[in-house]
Short mmCIF file of C-alpha atoms in Angstrom, two decimals:
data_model
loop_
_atom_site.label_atom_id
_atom_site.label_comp_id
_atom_site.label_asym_id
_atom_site.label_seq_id
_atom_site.Cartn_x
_atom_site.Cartn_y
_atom_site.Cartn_z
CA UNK A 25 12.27 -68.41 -66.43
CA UNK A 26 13.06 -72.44 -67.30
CA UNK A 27 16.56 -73.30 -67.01
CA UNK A 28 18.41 -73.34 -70.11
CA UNK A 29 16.31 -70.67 -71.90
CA UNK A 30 18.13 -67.83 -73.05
CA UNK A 31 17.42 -64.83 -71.83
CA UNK A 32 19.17 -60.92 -72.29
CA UNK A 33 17.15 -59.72 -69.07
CA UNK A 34 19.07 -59.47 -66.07
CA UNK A 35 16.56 -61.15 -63.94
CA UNK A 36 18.61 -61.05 -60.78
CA UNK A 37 18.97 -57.47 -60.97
CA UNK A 38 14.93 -56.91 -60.65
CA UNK A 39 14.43 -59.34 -58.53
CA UNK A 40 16.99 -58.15 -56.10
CA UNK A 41 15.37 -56.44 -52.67
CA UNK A 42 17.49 -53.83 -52.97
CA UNK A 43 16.70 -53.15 -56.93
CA UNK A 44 16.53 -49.02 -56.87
CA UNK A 45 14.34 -48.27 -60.41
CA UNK A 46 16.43 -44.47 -60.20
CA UNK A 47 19.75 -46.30 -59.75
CA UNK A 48 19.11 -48.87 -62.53
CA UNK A 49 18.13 -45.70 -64.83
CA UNK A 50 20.99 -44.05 -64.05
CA UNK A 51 23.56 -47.14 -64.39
CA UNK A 52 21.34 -47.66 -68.27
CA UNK A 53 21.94 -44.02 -69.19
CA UNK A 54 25.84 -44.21 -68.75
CA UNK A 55 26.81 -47.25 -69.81
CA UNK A 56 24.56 -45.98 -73.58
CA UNK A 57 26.29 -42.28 -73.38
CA UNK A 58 29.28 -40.63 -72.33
CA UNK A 59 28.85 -38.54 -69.45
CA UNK A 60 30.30 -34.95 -70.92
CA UNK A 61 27.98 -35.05 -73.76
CA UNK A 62 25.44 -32.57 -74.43
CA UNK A 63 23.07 -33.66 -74.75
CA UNK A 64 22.15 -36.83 -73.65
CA UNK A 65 21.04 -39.54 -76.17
CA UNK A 66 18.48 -41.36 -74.01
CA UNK A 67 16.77 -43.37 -77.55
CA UNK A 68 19.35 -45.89 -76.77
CA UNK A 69 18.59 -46.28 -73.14
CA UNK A 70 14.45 -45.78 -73.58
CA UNK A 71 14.83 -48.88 -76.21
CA UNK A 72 16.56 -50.80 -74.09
CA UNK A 73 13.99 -50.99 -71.21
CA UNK A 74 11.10 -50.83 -73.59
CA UNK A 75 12.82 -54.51 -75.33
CA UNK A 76 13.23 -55.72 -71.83
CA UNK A 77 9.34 -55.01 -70.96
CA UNK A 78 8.78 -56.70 -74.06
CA UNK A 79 10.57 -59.72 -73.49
CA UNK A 80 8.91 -60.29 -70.27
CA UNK A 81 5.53 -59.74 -71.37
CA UNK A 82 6.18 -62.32 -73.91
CA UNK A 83 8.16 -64.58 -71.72
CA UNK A 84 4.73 -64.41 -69.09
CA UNK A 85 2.22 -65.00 -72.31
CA UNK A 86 4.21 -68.18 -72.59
CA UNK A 87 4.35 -68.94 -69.54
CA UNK A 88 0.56 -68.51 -68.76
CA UNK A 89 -0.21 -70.42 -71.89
CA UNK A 90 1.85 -73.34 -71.34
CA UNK A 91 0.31 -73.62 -67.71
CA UNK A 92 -2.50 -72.90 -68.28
CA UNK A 93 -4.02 -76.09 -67.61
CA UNK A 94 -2.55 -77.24 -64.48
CA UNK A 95 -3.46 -73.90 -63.11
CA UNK A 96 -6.46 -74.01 -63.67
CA UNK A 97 -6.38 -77.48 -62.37
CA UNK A 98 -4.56 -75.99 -59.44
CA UNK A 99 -7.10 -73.44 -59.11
CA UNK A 100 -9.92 -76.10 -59.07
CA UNK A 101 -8.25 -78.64 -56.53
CA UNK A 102 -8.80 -75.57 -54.10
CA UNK A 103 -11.96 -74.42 -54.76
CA UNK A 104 -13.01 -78.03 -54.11
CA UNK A 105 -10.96 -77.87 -50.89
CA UNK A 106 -12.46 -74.47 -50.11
CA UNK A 107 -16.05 -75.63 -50.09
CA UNK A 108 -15.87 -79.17 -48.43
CA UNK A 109 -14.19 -77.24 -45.63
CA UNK A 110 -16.82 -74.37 -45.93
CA UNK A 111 -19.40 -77.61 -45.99
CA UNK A 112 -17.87 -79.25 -43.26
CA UNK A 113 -17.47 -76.00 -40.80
CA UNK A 114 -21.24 -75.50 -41.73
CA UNK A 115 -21.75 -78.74 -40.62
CA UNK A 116 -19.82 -78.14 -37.40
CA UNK A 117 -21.71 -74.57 -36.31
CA UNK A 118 -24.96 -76.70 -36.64
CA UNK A 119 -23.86 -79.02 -34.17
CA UNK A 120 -22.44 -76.24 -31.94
CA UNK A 121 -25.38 -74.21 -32.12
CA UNK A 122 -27.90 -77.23 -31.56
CA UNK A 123 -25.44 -78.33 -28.52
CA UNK A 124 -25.65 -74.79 -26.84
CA UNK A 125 -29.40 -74.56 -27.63
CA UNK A 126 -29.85 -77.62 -26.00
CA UNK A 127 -27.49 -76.68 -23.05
CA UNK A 128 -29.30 -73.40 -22.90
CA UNK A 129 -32.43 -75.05 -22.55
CA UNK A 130 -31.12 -77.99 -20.12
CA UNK A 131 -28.61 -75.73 -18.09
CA UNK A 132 -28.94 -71.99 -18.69
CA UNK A 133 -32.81 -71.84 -18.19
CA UNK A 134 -32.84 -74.40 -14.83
CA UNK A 135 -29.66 -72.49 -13.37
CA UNK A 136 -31.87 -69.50 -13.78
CA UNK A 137 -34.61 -71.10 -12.57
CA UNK A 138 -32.15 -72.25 -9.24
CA UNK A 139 -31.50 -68.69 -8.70
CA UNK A 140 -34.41 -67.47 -8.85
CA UNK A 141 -35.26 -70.31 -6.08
CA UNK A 142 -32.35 -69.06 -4.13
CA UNK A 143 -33.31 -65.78 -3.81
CA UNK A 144 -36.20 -66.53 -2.76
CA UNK A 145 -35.08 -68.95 -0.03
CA UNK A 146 -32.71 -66.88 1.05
CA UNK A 147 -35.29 -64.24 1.16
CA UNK A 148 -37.80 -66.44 3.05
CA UNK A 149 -34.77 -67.83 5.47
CA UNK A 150 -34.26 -63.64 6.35
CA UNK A 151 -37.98 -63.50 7.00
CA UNK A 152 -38.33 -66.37 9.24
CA UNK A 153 -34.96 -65.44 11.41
CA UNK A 154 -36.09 -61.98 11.58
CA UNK A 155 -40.17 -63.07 12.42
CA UNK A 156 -37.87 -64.85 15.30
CA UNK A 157 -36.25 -62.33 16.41
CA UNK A 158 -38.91 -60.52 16.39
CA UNK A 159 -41.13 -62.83 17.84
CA UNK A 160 -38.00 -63.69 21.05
CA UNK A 161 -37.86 -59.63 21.04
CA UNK A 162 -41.79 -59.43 21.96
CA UNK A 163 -41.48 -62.24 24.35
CA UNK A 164 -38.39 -60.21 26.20
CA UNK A 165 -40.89 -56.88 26.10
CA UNK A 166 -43.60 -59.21 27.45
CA UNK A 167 -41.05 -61.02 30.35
CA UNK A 168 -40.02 -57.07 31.16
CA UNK A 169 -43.05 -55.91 31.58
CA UNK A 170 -43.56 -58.72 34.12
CA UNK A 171 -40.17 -58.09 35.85
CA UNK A 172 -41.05 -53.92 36.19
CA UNK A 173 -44.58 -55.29 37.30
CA UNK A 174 -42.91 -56.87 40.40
CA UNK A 175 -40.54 -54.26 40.97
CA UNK A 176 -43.49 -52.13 41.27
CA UNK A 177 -45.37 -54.46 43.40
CA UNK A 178 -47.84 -55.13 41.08
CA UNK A 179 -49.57 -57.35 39.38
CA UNK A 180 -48.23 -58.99 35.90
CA UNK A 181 -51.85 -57.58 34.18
CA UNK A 182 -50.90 -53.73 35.50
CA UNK A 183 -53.60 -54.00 38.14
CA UNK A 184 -51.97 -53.75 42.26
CA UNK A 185 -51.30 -56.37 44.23
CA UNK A 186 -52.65 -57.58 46.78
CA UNK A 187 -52.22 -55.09 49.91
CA UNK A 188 -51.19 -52.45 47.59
CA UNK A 189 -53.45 -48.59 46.66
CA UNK A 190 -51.76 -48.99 43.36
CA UNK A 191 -50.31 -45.48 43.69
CA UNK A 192 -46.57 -44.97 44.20
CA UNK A 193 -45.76 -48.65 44.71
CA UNK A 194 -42.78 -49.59 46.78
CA UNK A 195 -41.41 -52.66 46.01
CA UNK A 196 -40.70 -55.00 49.13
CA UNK A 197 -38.14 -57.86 48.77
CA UNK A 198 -39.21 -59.91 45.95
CA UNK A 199 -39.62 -56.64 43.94
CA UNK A 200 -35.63 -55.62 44.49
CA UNK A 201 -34.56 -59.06 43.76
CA UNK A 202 -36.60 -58.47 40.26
CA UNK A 203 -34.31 -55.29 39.18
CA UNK A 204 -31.09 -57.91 38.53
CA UNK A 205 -33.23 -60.36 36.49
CA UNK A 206 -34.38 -57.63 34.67
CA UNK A 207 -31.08 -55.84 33.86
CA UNK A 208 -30.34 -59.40 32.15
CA UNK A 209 -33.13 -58.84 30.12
CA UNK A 210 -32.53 -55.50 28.80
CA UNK A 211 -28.99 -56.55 28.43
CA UNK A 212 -30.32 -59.39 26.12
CA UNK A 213 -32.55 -56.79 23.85
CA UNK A 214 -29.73 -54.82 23.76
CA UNK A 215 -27.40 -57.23 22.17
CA UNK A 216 -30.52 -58.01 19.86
CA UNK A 217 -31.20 -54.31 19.12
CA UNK A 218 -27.43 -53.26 18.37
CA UNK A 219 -27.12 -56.56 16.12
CA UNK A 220 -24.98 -55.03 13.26
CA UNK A 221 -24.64 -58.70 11.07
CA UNK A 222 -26.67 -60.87 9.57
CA UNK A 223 -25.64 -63.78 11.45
CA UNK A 224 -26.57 -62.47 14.37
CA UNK A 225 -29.74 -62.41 16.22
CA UNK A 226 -32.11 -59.59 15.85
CA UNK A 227 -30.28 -58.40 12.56
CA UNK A 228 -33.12 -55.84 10.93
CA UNK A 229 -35.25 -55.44 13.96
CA UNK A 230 -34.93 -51.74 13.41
CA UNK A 231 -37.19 -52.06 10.45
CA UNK A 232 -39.72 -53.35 11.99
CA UNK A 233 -42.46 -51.35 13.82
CA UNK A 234 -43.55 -53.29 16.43
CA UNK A 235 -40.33 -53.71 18.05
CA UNK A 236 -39.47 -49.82 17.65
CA UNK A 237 -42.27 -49.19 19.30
CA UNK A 238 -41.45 -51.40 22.06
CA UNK A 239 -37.98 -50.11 22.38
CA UNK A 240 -39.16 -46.41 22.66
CA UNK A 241 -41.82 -46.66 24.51
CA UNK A 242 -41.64 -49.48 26.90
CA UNK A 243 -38.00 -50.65 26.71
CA UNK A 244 -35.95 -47.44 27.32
CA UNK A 245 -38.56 -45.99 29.88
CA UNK A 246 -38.21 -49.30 31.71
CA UNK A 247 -34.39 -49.07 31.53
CA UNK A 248 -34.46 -45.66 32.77
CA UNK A 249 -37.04 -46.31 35.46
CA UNK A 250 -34.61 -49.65 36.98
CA UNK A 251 -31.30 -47.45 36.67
CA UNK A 252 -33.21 -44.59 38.92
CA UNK A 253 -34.56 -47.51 41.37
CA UNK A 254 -31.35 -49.02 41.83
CA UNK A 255 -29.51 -45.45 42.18
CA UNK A 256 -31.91 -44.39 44.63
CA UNK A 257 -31.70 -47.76 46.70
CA UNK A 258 -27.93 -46.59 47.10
CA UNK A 259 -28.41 -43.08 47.77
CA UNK A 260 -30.98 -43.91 50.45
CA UNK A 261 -29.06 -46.61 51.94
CA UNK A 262 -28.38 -46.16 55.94
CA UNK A 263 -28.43 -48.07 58.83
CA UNK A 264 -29.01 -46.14 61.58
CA UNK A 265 -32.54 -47.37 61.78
CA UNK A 266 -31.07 -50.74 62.48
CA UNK A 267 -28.63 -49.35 64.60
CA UNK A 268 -31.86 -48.19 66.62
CA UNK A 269 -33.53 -51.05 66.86
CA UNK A 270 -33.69 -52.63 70.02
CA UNK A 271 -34.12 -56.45 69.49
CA UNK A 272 -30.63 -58.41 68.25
CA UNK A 273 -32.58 -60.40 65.72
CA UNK A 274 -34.43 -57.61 63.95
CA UNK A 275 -30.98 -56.00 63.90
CA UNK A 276 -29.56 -58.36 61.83
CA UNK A 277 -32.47 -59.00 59.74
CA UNK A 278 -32.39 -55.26 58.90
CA UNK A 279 -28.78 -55.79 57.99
CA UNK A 280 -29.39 -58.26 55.84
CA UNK A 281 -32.26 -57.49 53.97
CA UNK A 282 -30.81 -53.49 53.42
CA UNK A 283 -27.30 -55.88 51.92
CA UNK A 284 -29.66 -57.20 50.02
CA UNK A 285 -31.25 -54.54 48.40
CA UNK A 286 -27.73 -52.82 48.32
CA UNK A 287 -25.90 -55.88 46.11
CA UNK A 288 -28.98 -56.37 43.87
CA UNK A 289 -28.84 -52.15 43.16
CA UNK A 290 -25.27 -52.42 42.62
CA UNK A 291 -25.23 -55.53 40.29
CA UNK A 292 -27.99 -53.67 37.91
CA UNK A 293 -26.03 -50.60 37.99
CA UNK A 294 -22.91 -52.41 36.95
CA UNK A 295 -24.76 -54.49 34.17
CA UNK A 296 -26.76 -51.32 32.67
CA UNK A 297 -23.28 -49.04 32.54
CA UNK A 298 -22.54 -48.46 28.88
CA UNK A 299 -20.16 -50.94 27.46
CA UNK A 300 -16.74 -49.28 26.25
CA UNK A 301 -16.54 -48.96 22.53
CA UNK A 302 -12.49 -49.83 22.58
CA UNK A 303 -11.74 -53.60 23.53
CA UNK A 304 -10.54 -54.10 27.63
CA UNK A 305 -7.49 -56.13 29.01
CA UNK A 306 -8.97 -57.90 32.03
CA UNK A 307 -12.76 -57.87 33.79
CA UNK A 308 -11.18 -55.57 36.02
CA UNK A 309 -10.15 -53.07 33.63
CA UNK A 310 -13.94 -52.68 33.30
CA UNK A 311 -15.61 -49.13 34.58
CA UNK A 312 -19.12 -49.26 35.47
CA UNK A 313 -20.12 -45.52 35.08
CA UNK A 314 -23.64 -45.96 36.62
CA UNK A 315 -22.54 -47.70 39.53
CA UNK A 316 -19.19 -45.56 40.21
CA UNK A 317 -21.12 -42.16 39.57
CA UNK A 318 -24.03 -43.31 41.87
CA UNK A 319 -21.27 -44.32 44.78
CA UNK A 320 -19.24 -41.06 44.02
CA UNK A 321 -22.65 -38.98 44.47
CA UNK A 322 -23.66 -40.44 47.70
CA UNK A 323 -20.35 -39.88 49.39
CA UNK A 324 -20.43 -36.15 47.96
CA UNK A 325 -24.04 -36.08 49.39
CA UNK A 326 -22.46 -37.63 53.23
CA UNK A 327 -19.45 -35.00 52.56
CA UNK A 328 -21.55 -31.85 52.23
CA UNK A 329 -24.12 -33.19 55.10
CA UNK A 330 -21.34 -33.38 57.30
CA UNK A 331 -19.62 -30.44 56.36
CA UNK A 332 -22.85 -28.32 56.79
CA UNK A 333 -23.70 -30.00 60.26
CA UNK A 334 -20.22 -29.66 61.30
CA UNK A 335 -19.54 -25.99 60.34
CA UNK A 336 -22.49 -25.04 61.91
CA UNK A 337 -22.05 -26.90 65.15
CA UNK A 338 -18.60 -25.61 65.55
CA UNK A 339 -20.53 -21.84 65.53
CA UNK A 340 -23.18 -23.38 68.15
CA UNK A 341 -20.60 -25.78 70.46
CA UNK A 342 -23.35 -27.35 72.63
CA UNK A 343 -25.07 -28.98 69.38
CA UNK A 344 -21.85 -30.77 68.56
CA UNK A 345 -22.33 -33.83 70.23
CA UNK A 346 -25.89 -34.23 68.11
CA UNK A 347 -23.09 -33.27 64.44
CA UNK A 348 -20.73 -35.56 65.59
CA UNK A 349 -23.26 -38.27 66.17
CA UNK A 350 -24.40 -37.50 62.59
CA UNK A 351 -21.04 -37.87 61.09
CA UNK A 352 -20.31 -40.96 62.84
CA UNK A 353 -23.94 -42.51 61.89
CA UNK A 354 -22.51 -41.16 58.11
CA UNK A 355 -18.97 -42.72 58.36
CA UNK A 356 -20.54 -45.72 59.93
CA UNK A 357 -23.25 -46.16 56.27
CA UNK A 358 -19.79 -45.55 54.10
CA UNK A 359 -18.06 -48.43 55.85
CA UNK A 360 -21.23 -50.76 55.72
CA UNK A 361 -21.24 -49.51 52.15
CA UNK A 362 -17.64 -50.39 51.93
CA UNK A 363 -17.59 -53.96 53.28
CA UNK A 364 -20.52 -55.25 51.09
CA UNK A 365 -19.37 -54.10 48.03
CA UNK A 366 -15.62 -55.61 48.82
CA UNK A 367 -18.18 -58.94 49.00
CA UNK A 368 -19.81 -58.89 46.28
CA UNK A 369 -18.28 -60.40 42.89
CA UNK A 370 -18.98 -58.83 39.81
CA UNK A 371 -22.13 -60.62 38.04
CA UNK A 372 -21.48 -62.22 34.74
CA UNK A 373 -21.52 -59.89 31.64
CA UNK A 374 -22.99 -61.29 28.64
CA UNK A 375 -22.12 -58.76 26.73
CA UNK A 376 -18.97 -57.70 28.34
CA UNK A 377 -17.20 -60.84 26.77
CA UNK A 378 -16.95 -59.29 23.25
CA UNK A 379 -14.79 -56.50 24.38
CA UNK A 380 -12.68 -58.58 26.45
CA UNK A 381 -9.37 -59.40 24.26
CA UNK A 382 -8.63 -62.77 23.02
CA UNK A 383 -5.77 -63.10 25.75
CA UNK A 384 -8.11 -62.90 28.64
CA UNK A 385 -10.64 -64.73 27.33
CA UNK A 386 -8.42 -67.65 27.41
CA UNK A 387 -7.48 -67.44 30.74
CA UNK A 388 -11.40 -66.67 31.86
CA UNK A 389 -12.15 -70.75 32.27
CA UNK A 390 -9.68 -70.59 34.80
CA UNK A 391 -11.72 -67.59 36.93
CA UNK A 392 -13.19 -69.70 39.14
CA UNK A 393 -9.63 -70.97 40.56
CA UNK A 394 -7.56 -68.32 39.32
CA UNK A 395 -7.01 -65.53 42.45
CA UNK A 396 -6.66 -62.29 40.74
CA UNK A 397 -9.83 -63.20 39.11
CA UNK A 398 -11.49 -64.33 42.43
CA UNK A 399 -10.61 -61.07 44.75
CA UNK A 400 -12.30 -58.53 42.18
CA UNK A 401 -15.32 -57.46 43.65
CA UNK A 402 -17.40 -54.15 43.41
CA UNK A 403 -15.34 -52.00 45.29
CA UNK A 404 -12.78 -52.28 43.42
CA UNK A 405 -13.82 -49.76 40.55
CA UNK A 406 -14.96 -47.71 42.74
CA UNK A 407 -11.66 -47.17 44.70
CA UNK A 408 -9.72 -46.66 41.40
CA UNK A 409 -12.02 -43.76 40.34
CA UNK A 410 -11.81 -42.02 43.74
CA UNK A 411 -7.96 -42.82 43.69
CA UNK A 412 -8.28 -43.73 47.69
CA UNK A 413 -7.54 -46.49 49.49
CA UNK A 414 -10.95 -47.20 50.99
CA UNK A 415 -13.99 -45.42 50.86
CA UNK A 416 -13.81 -43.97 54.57
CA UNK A 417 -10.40 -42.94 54.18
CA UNK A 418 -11.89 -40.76 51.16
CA UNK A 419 -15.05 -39.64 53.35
CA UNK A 420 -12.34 -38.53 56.08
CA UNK A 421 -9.76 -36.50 53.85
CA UNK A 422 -12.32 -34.93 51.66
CA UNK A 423 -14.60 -33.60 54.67
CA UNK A 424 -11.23 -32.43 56.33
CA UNK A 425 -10.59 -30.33 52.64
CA UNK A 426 -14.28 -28.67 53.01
CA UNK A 427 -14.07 -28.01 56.24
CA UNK A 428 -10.64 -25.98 56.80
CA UNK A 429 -12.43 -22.98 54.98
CA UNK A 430 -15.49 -23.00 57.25
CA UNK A 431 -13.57 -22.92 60.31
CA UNK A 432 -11.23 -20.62 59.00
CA UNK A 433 -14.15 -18.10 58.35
CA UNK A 434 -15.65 -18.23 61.62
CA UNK A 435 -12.01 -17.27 62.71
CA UNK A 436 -11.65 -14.66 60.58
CA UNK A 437 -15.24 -13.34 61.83
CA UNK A 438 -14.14 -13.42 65.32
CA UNK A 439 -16.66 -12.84 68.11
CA UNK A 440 -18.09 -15.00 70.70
CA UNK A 441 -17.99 -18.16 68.02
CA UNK A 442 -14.28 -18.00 67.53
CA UNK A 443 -13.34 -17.35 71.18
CA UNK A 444 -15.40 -20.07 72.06
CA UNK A 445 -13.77 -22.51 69.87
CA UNK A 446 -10.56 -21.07 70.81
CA UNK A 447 -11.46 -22.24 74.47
CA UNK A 448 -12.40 -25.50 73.51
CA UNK A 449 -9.58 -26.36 71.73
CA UNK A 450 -8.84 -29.26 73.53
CA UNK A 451 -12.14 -30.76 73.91
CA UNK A 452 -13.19 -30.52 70.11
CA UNK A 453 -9.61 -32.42 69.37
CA UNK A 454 -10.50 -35.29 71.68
CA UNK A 455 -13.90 -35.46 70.58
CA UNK A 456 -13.25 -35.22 66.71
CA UNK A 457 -10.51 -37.80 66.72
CA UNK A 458 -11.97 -40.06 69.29
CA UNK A 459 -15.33 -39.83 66.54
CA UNK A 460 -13.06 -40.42 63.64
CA UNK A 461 -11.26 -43.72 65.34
CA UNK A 462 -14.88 -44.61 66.81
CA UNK A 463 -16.62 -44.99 63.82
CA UNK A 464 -14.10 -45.94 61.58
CA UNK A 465 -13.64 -49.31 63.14
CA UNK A 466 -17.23 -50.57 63.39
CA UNK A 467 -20.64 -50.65 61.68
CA UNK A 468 -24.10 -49.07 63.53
CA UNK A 469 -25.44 -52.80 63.76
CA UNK A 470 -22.26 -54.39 65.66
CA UNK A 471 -21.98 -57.21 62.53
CA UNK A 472 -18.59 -57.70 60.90
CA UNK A 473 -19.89 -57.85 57.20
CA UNK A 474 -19.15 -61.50 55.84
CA UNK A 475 -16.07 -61.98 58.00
CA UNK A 476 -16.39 -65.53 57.60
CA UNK A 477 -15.71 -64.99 53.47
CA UNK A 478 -12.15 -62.95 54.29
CA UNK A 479 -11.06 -64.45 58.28
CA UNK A 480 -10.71 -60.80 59.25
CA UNK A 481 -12.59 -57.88 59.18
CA UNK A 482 -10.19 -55.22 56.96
CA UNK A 483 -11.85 -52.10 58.45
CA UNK A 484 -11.39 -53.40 62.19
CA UNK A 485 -7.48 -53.62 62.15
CA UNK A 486 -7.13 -50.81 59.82
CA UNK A 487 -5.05 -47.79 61.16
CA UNK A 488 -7.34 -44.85 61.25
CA UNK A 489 -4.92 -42.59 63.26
CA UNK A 490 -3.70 -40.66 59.90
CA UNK A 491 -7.39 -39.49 59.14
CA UNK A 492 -7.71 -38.57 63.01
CA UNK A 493 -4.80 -36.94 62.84
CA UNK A 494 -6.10 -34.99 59.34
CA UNK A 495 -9.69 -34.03 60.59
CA UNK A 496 -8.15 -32.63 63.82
CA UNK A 497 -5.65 -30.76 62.03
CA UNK A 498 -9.07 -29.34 60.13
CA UNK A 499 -10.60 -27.80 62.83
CA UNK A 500 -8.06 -27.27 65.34
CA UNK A 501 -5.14 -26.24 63.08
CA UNK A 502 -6.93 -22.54 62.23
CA UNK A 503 -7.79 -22.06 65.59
CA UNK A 504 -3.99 -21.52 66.58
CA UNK A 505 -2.97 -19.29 63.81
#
């Protein structure tokens, strides 16, 4: 409504947010009637809202028709507006669309095309490491076949050697000093066999045919076949033969060509023992289970041979010079065995190092000055699984164990056997402890091992009286009961 017009609407009243079209009825009834009436006169009220309706419906014909014109003016300033904008934004998606077409085109499709060519590079790149690995795999198979050819003392085509029938093969020098060499090399297919990552070498050789083959039927067999060389090497090894011989020189030769064969058994056996799963402190902390089994099961083969020879001697008394001859000759091999192991280090472990924690590892470039590092040898192992001292010290107290029962039962038995040793009681505890102390202290070829690499021969100055005293106590101690 214009200022200045008159006007008998309360305008404010409808155009109030709160305006309540019941409340406004109500208020319109009773200000037109008295409340206590009956009835109601609502003409009065009914023409009162129908003359206000009326006045605004006139009031908005005038208003339309005086502004008519400048709304409709109004009305088409912003259609105009509308459709240059609409024109305009048409305009716009044109552009947008032609500049992602062409970025589509320029972009999209060669970034597709990229991808496509990385894939297939990458692809390729797989192909060519793994026709490498294959092809380093083959020429491993191929350099094993030649080392297990020499072991065998035979040719590198399969065909024997010169000198040889061909059938049953023993290998002479050359052929032992072939079982380390190849121990590295079925350490390196190992590594490329267990490869778990593509950035390492031999990463998917399990899918390949060729080199399944090659492990299965050639690589394991050979594996298996240098592991039972090596471990019979050590279960064979004695030197009573050299202690037989009569010329100095071939005595010492014998010596050192069974050390050799001894060391190059035991280094294979420590590089071919399984590799703990769980990471180790120190190189020391390392167990070889090949080599440690193999050394545990030829003393338990010395223990029982002397045990046997022993119990029966002490049931025959006049062949117990010949038992304790054997049992020396024994003792005499486990003390050999002993001092050549204490000098040999442990060969490097190419695969050892990734189980070796981070602290050790950077301490090992100091191994070669470093003297914890430099005194571990192959006996060491050994001596922590047999939880002894040295190895005849175990030989001693272990045949003294087996052999209390056997004497014990030829007691119980009675007869001319126990009277006999009864008798002799005297004579067998000279003779056993003057054995023990006797070949205790030296080898059967009359060589310190390597003294020269420690000053002083260990087993020499080592007190041997408790073991005498133990292995006496064996035989002699039943005897009195």
């Amino acid at each position: 409504m214009s200022e200045g017009e008159p006007s008998y609407i309360d305008y404010e009243a409808f155009l109030d947010p709160d305006f309540s079209p019941s409340g406004f009825a109500n208020t319109l009834v009773l200000s037109t009637n008295n409340a206590t009436d009956t009835p109601l006169d609502l003409s009065t009220p009914l023409s009162r809202v129908l003359f206000d309706l009326q006045e605004i419906d006139t009031h908005i014909h005038s208003l339309t028709t005086r502004s008519a014109l400048p709304l409709l003016a109004h009305t088409q300033a912003q259609t105009g507006a509308a459709e240059n904008i609409l024109k305009e934004t048409g305009t716009q998606i044109a552009s947008v669309t032609k500049g992602y077409e062409r970025l589509e085109k320029e972009v999209v499709q060669k970034w597709q095309a990229a991808d496509e060519a990385r894939i297939a590079a990458e692809k390729s790149l797989a192909t060519v490491r793994l026709a490498r690995a294959v092809s380093r795999c083959l020429g491993l198979g191929r350099q094993l076949e030649s080392q297990v050819a020499e072991i065998l003392g035979r040719g590198t085509a399969g065909q024997p050697s010169a000198g040889s029938d061909g059938t049953n093969a023993t290998p002479g020098k050359e052929g032992f000093r072939a079982l380390e060499r190849a121990a590295y090399t079925i350490l390196s297919l190992r590594q490329m066999y267990s490869a778990t990552s593509e950035d390492e070498e031999g990463y998917g050789l399990d899918r390949v045919k060729a080199t399944r083959t090659l492990r299965n039927e050639f690589v394991i067999p050979a594996e298996n076949m240098i592991k039972s060389r090596a471990q019979q090497t050590i279960n064979q090894f004695s030197i009573s033969n050299a202690a037989n011989s009569q010329s100095s020189g071939s005595n010492y030769k014998q010596y050192r060509e069974l050390k050799s064969r001894l060391a190059t058994s035991a280094a294979t056996l420590y590089l071919l023992s399984p590799i703990p799963r769980q990471a180790v402190q120190t190189i020391s902390d390392y167990r070889p289970e090949l080599l440690v089994s193999t050394i545990q099961g030829y003393l338990q083969t010395a223990i029982m041979g002397s045990v046997n020879s022993l119990a029966k001697a002490l049931s025959q008394l006049p062949t117990m010079d010949r038992a304790l001859g054997d049992i020396s000759n024994r003792c005499q091999d486990i003390v050999t065995l002993e001092n050549i192991l204490r000098s040999l280090r442990a060969p490097s472990h190419p695969l050892l190092a990734s189980t070796i924690t981070h602290a050790d590892q950077t301490s090992s470039s100091a191994e070669e000055t470093t003297p914890e590092q430099s005194k571990f040898n192959l006996l060491q192992p050994v001596l922590r699984n047999l939880d002894t001292s040295s190895l005849p010290s175990y030989y001693w107290r272990s045949l003294a164990s087996s052999l209390s029962g056997r004497v014990q039962e030829i007691v119980n038995r009675g007869g001319v056997s126990a009277r006999t040793l009864r008798s002799n009681r005297d004579r067998l505890k000279t003779e056993i402890r003057d054995c023990v102390l006797r070949s205790s202290q030296t080898s059967a070829t009359g060589i310190t091992p390597d003294k020269s690499r420690s000053g002083t021969d260990p087993v020499s100055t080592a007190n041997w009286e408790r073991e005498a005293a133990v292995m006496v106590s064996s035989v002699v101690g039943p005897l009195g009961r």
